[in-house]
CSV table of N, CA and C in Angstrom, one decimal:
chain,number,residue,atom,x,y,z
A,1,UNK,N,236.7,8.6,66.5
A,1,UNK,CA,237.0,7.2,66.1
A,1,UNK,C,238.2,7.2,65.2
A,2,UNK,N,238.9,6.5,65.4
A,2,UNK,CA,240.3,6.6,64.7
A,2,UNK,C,240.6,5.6,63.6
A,3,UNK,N,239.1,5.3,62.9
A,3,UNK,CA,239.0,4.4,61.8
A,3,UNK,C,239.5,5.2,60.2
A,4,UNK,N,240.0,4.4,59.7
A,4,UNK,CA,240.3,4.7,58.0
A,4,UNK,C,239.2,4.1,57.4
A,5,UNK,N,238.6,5.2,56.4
A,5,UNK,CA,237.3,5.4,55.1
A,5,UNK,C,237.4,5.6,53.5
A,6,UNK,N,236.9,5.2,52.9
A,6,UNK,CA,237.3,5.4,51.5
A,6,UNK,C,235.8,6.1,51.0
A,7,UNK,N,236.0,7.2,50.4
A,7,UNK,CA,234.7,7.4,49.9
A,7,UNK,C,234.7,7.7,48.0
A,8,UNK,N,234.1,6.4,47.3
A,8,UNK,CA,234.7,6.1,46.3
A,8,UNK,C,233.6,6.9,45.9
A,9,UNK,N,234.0,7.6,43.9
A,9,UNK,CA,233.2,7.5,43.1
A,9,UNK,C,233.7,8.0,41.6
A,10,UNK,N,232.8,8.4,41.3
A,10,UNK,CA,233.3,9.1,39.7
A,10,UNK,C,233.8,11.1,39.7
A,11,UNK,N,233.0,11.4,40.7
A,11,UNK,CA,233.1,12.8,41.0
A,11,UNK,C,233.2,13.8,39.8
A,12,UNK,N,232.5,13.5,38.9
A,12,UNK,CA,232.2,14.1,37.4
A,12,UNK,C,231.1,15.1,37.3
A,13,UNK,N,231.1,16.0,37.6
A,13,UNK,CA,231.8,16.8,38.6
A,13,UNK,C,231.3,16.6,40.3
A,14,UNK,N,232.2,17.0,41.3
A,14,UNK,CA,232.1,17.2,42.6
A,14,UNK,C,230.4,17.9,42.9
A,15,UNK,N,229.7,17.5,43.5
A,15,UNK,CA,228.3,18.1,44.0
A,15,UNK,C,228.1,18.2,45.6
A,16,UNK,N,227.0,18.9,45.9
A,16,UNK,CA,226.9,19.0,47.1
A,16,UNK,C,226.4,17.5,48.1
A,17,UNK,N,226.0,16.9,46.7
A,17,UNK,CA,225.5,16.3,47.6
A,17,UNK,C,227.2,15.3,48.2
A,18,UNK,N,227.9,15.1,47.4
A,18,UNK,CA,229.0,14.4,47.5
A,18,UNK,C,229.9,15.2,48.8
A,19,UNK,N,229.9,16.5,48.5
A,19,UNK,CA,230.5,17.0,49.6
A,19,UNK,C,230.1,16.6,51.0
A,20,UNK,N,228.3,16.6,51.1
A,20,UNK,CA,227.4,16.4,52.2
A,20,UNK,C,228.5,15.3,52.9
A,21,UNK,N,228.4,14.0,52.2
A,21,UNK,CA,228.9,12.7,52.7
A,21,UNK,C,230.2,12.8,52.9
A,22,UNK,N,230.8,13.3,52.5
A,22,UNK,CA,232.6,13.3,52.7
A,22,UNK,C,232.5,14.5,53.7
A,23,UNK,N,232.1,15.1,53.7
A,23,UNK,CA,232.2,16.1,55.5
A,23,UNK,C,231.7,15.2,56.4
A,24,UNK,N,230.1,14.7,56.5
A,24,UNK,CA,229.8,13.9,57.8
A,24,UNK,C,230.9,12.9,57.7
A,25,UNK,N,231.6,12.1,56.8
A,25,UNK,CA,232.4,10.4,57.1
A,25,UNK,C,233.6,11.6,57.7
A,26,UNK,N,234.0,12.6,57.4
A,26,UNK,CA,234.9,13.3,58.2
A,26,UNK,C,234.7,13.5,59.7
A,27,UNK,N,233.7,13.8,60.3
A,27,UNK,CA,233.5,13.7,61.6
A,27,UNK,C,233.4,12.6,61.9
A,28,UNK,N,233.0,11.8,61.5
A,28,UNK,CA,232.7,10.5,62.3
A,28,UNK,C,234.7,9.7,62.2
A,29,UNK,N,235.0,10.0,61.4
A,29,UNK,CA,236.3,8.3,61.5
A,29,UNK,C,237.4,9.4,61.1
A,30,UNK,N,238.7,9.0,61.9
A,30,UNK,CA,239.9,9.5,62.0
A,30,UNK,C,240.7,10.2,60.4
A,31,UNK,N,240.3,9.1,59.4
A,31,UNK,CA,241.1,9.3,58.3
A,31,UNK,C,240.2,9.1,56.5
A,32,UNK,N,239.8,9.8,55.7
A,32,UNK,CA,239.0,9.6,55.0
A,32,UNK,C,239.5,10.1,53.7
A,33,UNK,N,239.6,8.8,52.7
A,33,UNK,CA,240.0,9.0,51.4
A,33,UNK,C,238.8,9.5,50.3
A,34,UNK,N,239.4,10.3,49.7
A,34,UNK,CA,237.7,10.1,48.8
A,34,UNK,C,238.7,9.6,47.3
A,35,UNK,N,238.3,8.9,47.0
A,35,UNK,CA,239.0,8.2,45.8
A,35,UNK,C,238.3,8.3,44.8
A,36,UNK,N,239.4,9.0,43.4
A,36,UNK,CA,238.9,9.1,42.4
A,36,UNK,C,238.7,8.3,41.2
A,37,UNK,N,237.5,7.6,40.9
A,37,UNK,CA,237.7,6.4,39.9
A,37,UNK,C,237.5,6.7,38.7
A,38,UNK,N,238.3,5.7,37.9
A,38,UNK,CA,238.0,5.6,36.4
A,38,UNK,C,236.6,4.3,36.3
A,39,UNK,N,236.1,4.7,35.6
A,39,UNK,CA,235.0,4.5,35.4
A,39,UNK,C,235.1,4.3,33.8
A,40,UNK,N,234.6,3.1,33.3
A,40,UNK,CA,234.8,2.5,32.0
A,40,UNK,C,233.5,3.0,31.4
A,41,UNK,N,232.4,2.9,32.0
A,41,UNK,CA,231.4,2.9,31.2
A,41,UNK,C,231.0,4.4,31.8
A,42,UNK,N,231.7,4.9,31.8
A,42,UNK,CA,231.1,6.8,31.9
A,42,UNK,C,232.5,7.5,31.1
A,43,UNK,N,231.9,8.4,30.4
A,43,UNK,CA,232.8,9.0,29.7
A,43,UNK,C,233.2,10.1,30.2
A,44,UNK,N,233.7,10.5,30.8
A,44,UNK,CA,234.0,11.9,32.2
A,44,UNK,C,234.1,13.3,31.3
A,45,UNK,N,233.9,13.9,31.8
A,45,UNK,CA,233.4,15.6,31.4
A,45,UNK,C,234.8,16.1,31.8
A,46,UNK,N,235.4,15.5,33.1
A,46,UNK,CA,236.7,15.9,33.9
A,46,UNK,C,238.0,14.9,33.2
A,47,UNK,N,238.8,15.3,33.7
A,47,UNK,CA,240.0,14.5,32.9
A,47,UNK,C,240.6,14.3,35.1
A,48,UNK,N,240.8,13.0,35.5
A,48,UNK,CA,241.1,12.6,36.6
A,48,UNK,C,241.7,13.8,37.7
A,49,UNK,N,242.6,14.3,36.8
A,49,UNK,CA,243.2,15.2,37.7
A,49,UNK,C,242.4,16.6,37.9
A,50,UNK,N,241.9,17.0,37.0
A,50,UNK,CA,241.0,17.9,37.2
A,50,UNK,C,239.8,17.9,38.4
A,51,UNK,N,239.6,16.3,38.2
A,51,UNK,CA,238.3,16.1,39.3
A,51,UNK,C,238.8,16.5,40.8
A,52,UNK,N,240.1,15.3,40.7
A,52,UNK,CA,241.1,15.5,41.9
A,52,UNK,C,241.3,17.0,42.6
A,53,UNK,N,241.4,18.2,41.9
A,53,UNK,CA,241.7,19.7,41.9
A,53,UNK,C,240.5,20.0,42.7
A,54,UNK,N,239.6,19.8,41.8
A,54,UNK,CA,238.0,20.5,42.2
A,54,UNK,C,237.7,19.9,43.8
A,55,UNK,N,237.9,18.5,43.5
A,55,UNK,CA,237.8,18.0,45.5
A,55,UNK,C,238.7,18.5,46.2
A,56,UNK,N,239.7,18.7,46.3
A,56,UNK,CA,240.9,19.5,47.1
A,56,UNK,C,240.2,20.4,47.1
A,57,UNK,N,240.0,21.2,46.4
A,57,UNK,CA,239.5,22.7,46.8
A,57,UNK,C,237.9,22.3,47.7
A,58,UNK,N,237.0,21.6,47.6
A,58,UNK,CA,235.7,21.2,48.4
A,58,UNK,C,236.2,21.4,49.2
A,59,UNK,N,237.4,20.2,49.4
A,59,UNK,CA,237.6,19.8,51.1
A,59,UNK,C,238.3,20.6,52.2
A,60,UNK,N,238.8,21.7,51.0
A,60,UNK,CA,240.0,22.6,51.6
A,60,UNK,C,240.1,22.0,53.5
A,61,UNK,N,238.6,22.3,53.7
A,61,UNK,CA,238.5,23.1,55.4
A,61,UNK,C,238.5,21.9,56.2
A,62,UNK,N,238.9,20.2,55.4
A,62,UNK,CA,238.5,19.5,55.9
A,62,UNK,C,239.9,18.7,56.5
A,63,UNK,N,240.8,18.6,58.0
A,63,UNK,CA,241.9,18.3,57.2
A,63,UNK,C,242.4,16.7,57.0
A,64,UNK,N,241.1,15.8,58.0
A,64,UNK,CA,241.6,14.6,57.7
A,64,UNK,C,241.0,14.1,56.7
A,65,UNK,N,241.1,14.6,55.7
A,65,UNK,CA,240.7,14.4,54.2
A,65,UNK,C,241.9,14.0,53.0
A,66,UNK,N,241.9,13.9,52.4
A,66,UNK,CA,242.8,13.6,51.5
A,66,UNK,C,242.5,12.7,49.7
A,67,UNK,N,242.4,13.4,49.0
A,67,UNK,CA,242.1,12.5,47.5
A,67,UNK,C,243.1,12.2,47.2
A,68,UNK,N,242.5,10.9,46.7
A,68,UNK,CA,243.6,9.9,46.0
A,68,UNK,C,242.7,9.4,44.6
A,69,UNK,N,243.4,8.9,43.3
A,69,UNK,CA,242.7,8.2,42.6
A,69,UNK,C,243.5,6.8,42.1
A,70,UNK,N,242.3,6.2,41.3
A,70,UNK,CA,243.2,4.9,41.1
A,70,UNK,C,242.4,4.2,40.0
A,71,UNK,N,243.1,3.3,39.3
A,71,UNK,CA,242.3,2.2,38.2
A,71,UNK,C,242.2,0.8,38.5
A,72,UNK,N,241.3,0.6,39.2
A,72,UNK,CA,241.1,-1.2,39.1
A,72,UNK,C,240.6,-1.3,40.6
A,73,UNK,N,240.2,-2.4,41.1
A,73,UNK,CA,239.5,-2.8,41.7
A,73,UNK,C,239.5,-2.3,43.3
A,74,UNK,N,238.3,-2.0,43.4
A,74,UNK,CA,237.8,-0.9,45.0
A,74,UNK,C,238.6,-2.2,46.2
A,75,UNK,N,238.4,-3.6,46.3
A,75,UNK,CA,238.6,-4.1,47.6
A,75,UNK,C,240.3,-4.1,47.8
A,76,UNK,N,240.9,-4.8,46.9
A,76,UNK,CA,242.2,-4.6,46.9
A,76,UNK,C,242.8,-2.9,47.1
A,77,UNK,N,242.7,-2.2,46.6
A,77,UNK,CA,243.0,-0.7,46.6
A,77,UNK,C,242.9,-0.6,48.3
A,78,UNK,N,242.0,-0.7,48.9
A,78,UNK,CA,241.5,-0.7,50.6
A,78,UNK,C,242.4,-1.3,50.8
A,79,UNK,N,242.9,-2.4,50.9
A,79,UNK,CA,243.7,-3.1,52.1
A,79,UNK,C,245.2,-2.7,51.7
A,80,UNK,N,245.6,-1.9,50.5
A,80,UNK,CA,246.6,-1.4,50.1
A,80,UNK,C,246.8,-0.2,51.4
A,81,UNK,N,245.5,0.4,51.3
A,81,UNK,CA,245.8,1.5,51.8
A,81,UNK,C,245.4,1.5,53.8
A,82,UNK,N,245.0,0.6,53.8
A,82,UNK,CA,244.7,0.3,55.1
A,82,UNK,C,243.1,0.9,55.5
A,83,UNK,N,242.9,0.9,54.5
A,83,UNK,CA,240.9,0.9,55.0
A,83,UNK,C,240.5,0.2,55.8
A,84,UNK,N,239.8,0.6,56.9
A,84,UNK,CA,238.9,-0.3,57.4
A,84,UNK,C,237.4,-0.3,56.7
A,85,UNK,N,236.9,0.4,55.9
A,85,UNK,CA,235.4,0.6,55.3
A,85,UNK,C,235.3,1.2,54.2
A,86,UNK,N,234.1,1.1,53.6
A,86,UNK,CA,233.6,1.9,52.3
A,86,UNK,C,232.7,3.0,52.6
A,87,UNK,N,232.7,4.3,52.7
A,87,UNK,CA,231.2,4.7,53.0
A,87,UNK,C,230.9,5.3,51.5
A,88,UNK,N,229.3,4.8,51.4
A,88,UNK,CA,228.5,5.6,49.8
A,88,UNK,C,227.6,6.4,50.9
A,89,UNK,N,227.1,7.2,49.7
A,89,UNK,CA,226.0,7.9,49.8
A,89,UNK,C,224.5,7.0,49.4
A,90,UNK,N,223.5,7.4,50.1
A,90,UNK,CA,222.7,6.9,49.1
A,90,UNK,C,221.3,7.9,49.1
A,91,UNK,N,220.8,7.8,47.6
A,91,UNK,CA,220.2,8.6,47.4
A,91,UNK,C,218.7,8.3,47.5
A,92,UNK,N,218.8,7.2,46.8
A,92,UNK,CA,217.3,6.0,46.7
A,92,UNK,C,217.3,4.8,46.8
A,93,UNK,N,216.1,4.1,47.1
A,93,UNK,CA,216.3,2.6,46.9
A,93,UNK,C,217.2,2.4,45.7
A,94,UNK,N,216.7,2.6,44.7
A,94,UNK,CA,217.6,2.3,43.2
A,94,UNK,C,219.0,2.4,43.8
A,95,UNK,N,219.9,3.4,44.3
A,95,UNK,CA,221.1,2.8,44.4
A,95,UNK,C,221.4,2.2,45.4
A,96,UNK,N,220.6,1.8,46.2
A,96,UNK,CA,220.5,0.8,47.4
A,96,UNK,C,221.0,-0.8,46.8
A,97,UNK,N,220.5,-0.8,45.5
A,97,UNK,CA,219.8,-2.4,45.0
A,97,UNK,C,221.7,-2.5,44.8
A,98,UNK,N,221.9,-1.3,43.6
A,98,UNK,CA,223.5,-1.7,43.1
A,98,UNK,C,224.4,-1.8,44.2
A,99,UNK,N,224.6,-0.6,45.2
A,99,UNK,CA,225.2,-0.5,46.2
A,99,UNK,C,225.1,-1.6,47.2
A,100,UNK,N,224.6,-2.3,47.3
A,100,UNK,CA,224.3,-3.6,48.4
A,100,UNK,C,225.4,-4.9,47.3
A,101,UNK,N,224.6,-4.6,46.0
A,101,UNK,CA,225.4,-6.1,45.3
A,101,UNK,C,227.0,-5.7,45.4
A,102,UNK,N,227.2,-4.2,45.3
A,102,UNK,CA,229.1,-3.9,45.5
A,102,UNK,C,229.6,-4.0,46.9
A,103,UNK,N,228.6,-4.3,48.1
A,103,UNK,CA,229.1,-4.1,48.9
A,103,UNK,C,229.4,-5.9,49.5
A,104,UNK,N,228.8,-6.7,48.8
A,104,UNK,CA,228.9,-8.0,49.1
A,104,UNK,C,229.9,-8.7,48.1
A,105,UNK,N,230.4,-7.9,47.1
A,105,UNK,CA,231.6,-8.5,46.2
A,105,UNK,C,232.3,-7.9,46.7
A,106,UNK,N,232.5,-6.6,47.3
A,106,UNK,CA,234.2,-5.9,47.9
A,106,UNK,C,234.3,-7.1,49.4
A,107,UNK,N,232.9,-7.2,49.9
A,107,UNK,CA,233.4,-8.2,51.1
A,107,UNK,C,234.0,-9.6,50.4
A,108,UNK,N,233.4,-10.0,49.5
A,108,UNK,CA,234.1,-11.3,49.3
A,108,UNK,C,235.4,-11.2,48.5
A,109,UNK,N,235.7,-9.8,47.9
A,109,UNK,CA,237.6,-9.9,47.4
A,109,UNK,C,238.1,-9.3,48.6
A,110,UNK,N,237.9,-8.7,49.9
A,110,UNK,CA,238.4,-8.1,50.9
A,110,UNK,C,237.6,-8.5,52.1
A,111,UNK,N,237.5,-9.5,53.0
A,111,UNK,CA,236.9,-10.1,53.8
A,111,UNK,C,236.8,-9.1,55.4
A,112,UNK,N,238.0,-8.4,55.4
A,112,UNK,CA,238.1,-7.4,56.6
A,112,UNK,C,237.5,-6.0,56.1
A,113,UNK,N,237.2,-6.2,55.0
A,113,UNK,CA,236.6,-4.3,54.5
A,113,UNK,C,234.7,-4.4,54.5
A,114,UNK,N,234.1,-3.5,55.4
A,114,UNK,CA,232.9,-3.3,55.8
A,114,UNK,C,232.3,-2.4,54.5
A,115,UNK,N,231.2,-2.3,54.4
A,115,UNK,CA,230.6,-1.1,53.5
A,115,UNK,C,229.4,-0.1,54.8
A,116,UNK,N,229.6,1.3,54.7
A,116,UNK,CA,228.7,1.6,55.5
A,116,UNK,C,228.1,2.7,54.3
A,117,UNK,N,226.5,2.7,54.7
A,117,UNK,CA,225.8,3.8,54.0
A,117,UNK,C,225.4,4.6,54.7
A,118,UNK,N,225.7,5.7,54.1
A,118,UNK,CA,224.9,7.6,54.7
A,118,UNK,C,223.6,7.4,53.6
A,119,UNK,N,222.5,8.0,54.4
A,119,UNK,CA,221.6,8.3,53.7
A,119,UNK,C,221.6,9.8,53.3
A,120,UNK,N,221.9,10.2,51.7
A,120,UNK,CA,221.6,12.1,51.1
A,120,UNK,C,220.8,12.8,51.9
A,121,UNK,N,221.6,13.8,52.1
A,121,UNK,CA,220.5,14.9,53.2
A,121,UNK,C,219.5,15.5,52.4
A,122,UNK,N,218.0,15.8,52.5
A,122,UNK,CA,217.4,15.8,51.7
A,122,UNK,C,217.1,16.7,50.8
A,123,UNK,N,218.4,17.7,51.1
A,123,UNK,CA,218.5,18.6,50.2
A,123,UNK,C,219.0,18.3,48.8
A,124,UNK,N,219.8,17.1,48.7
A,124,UNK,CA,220.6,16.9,47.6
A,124,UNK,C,220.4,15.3,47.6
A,125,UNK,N,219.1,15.1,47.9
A,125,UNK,CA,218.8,13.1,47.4
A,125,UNK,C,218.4,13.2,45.8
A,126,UNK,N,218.2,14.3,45.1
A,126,UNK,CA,217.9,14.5,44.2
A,126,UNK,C,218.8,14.4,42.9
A,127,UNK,N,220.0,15.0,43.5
A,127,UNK,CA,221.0,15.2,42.7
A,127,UNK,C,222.2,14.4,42.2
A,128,UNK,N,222.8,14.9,41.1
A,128,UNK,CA,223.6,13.9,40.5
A,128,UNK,C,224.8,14.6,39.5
A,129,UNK,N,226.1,14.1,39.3
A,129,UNK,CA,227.1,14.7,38.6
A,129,UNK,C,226.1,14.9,37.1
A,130,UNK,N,225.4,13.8,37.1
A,130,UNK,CA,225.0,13.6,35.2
A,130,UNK,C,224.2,14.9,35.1
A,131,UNK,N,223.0,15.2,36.3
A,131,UNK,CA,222.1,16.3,36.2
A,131,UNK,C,222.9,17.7,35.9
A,132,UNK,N,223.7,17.6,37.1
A,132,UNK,CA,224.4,18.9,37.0
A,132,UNK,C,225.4,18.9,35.8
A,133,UNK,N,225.9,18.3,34.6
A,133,UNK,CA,225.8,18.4,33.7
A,133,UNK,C,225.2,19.0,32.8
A,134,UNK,N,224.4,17.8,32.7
A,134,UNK,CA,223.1,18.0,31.3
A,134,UNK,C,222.7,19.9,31.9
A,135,UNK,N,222.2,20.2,33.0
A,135,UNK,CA,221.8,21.8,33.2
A,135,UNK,C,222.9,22.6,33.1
A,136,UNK,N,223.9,22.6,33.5
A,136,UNK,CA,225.2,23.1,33.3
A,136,UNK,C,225.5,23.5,31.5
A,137,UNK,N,225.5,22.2,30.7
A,137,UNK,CA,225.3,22.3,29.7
A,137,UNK,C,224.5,23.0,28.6
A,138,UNK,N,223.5,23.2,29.7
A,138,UNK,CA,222.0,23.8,28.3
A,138,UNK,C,222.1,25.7,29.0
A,139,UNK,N,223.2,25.9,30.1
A,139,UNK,CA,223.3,27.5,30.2
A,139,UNK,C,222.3,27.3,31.7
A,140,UNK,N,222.1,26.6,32.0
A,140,UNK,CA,220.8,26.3,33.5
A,140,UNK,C,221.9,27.0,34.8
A,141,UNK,N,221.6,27.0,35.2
A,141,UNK,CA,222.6,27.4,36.8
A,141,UNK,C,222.4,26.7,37.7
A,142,UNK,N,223.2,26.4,38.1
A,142,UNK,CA,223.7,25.2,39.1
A,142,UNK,C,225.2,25.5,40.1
A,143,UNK,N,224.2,26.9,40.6
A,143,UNK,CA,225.0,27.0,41.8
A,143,UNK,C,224.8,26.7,43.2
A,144,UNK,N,223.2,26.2,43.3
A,144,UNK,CA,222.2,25.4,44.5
A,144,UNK,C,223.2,23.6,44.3
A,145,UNK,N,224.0,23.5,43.3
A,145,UNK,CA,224.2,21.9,43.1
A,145,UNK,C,225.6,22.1,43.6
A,146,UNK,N,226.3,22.5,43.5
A,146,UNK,CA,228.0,22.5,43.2
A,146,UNK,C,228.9,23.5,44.2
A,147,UNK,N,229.7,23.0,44.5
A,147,UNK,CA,230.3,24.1,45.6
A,147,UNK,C,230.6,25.1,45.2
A,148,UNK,N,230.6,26.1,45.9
A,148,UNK,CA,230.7,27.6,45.6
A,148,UNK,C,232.2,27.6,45.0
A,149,UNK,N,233.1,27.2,45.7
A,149,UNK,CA,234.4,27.1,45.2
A,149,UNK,C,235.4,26.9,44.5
A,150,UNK,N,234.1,26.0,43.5
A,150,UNK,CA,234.8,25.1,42.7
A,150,UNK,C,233.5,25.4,41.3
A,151,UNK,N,232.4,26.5,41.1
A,151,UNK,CA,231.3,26.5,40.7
A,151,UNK,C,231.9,27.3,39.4
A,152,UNK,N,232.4,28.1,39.3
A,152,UNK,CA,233.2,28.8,38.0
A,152,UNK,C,233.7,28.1,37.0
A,153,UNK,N,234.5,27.5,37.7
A,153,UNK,CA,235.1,26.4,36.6
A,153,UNK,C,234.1,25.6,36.3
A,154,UNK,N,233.6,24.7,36.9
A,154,UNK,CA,232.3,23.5,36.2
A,154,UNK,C,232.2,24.1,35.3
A,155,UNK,N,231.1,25.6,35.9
A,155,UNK,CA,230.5,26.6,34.6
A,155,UNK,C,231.2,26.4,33.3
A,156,UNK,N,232.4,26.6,33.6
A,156,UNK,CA,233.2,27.3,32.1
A,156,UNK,C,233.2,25.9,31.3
A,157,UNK,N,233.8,24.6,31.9
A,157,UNK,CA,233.7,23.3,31.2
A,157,UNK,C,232.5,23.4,30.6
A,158,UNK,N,231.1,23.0,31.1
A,158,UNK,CA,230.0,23.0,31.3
A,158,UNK,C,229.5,23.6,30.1
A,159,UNK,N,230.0,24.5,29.4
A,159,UNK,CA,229.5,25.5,28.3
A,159,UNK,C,230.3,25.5,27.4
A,160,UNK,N,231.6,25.1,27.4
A,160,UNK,CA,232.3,24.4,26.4
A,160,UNK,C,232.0,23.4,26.1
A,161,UNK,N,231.3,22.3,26.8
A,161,UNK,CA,230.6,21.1,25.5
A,161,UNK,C,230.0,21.3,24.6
């Protein structure tokens, strides 16, 4: 399918389960952004570009991939870039509830931009940048969470807080 995807989030840090969904939207649609956002009300553990690094190296193997980041509003940003869709992840109903109300404001500031959901494979419906933090943090291992290739570094951040 030769459609354009945006796969937005905070990626503080990069997880498997995030990877999960940005490989499948890679097979399914021609061209897939994972976009790195600023997020006002999260205080990032990563500094933007850092996050940016750690996904490049995820996606290495992936090549119609490509990160981009940005500040300000998801619907506008898409039709800059020629999105046809949003794909999330979702993990639970709970981010079903938020995920549905963002996906009916990006339609009403972007009337041609769709939202589609993956459901978390159920290896990683569990997980979360915050989790793999907070364990990262207390010396826990979280190498079942985080890509192998990007898992050293987290670590080393991870233990410097």
């Amino acid at each position: 399918m030769n459609k354009t995807v945006i796969c937005p989030g905070s990626f503080d840090p990069v997880t498997l389960g995030h990877l999960d969904v940005i490989t499948r939207a890679s097979k399914m649609f021609g061209k897939v952004y994972v976009a790195v956002l600023v997020n006002s009300s999260k205080q990032p553990c990563f500094s933007i570009e850092e996050r940016m690094e750690l996904l490049n190296d995820a996606v290495r193997g992936l090549p119609n991939v490509e990160i981009v980041s940005f500040d300000g509003l998801l619907a506008p940003y898409c039709k800059e870039l020629g999105v046809d869709a949003i794909v999330k992840g979702l993990r639970a109903v709970s981010d079903f509830e938020y995920e549905f109300q963002m996906a009916i404001a990006n339609k009403k500031l972007n009337p041609d931009l769709e939202t589609i959901f993956l459901t978390a494979d159920s290896d990683s419906m569990y997980l979360s940048s915050s989790m793999v933090k907070e364990i990262g943090s207390m010396g826990g291992d979280i190498s079942n969470f985080v890509p192998e290739c990007v898992h050293d570094r987290i670590v080393e951040r991870l233990k410097s807080r």
